[in-house]
Amino acid sequence: MNPNQPLPQKKANQHNMQVADKLHGLVNTLQHANNGFKHIAERCQNRKTQTVVFGLATETFQVYKELASQMQVLKCKDSINHVLYNDCKTDIVNEQQAPKIDDTDKVLDECTQIEKNLITEFRKLLNDSLISGDLRKLLQAQLNSFLYSFVKLKMLRNYQSKTIDYGIIF
């Protein structure tokens, strides 16, 4: 900071740095969630479940990039030191392997743990008095989007356990 800056400008910069530091925890959680969803989806045996989990990985990556950009703006930096690249596979390379069994329950349990971590981090930020205005609205919208995605995964589980496979993909 420039010692010649007026006092309100210094306080604004300090506030922005504090908000960016708070966002850092959520950005790290999103990075771990993205990696977790990709790992789960790549070994998922049910095609429909795999598609939904890859969708979660993609959504997590998008939110990660948005919040990483917010951190960049708040810290007044040109670039972020660590950048996560989304290398999700959208097509299965070798589908004619051993017969597949439905592992949706196991996948749902693993995704639920990631879901809990994400919700905890989002709520921690939303309950913080430093976060205000447009950033709060953005975080709330992103949390709502995640909650909807997790409901879709749980609905898929219920759908698959009660019906015959008619080739419907969500």
GROMACS .gro file of C-alpha atoms in nm, residues 27-84:
model
   58
   27VAL     CA    1  -1.184  -2.190  -0.330
   28ASN     CA    2  -0.963  -2.465  -0.183
   29THR     CA    3  -1.270  -2.668  -0.086
   30LEU     CA    4  -1.407  -2.628  -0.439
   31GLN     CA    5  -1.077  -2.747  -0.583
   32HIS     CA    6  -1.083  -3.059  -0.365
   33ALA     CA    7  -1.452  -3.116  -0.449
   34ASN     CA    8  -1.381  -3.091  -0.822
   35ASN     CA    9  -1.102  -3.346  -0.794
   36GLY     CA   10  -1.322  -3.572  -0.581
   37PHE     CA   11  -1.616  -3.561  -0.822
   38LYS     CA   12  -1.389  -3.632  -1.119
   39HIS     CA   13  -1.234  -3.928  -0.939
   40ILE     CA   14  -1.574  -4.066  -0.839
   41ALA     CA   15  -1.718  -4.021  -1.190
   42GLU     CA   16  -1.422  -4.186  -1.362
   43ARG     CA   17  -1.469  -4.505  -1.162
   44CYS     CA   18  -1.850  -4.491  -1.154
   45GLN     CA   19  -2.003  -4.799  -1.312
   46ASN     CA   20  -2.354  -4.669  -1.380
   47ARG     CA   21  -2.362  -4.448  -1.690
   48LYS     CA   22  -2.648  -4.223  -1.574
   49THR     CA   23  -2.493  -4.170  -1.233
   50GLN     CA   24  -2.158  -4.102  -1.399
   51THR     CA   25  -2.316  -3.833  -1.617
   52VAL     CA   26  -2.467  -3.659  -1.315
   53VAL     CA   27  -2.139  -3.675  -1.119
   54PHE     CA   28  -1.943  -3.537  -1.414
   55GLY     CA   29  -2.200  -3.256  -1.421
   56LEU     CA   30  -2.123  -3.187  -1.054
   57ALA     CA   31  -1.751  -3.179  -1.134
   58THR     CA   32  -1.810  -2.933  -1.416
   59GLU     CA   33  -2.032  -2.711  -1.202
   60THR     CA   34  -1.775  -2.718  -0.921
   61PHE     CA   35  -1.505  -2.616  -1.167
   62GLN     CA   36  -1.716  -2.325  -1.293
   63VAL     CA   37  -1.781  -2.196  -0.941
   64TYR     CA   38  -1.411  -2.241  -0.859
   65LYS     CA   39  -1.315  -2.023  -1.155
   66GLU     CA   40  -1.573  -1.754  -1.068
   67LEU     CA   41  -1.456  -1.728  -0.707
   68ALA     CA   42  -1.089  -1.744  -0.802
   69SER     CA   43  -1.155  -1.446  -1.031
   70GLN     CA   44  -1.329  -1.265  -0.744
   71MET     CA   45  -1.022  -1.325  -0.526
   72GLN     CA   46  -0.802  -1.193  -0.804
   73VAL     CA   47  -1.007  -0.873  -0.830
   74LEU     CA   48  -1.019  -0.822  -0.453
   75LYS     CA   49  -0.643  -0.865  -0.421
   76CYS     CA   50  -0.579  -0.646  -0.728
   77LYS     CA   51  -0.358  -0.910  -0.887
   78ASP     CA   52  -0.315  -0.994  -1.253
   79SER     CA   53  -0.319  -1.371  -1.206
   80ILE     CA   54  -0.374  -1.636  -0.946
   81ASN     CA   55  -0.080  -1.853  -0.841
   82HIS     CA   56  -0.262  -2.184  -0.869
   83VAL     CA   57  -0.503  -2.257  -1.150
   84LEU     CA   58  -0.713  -2.570  -1.166
   0.00000   0.00000   0.00000
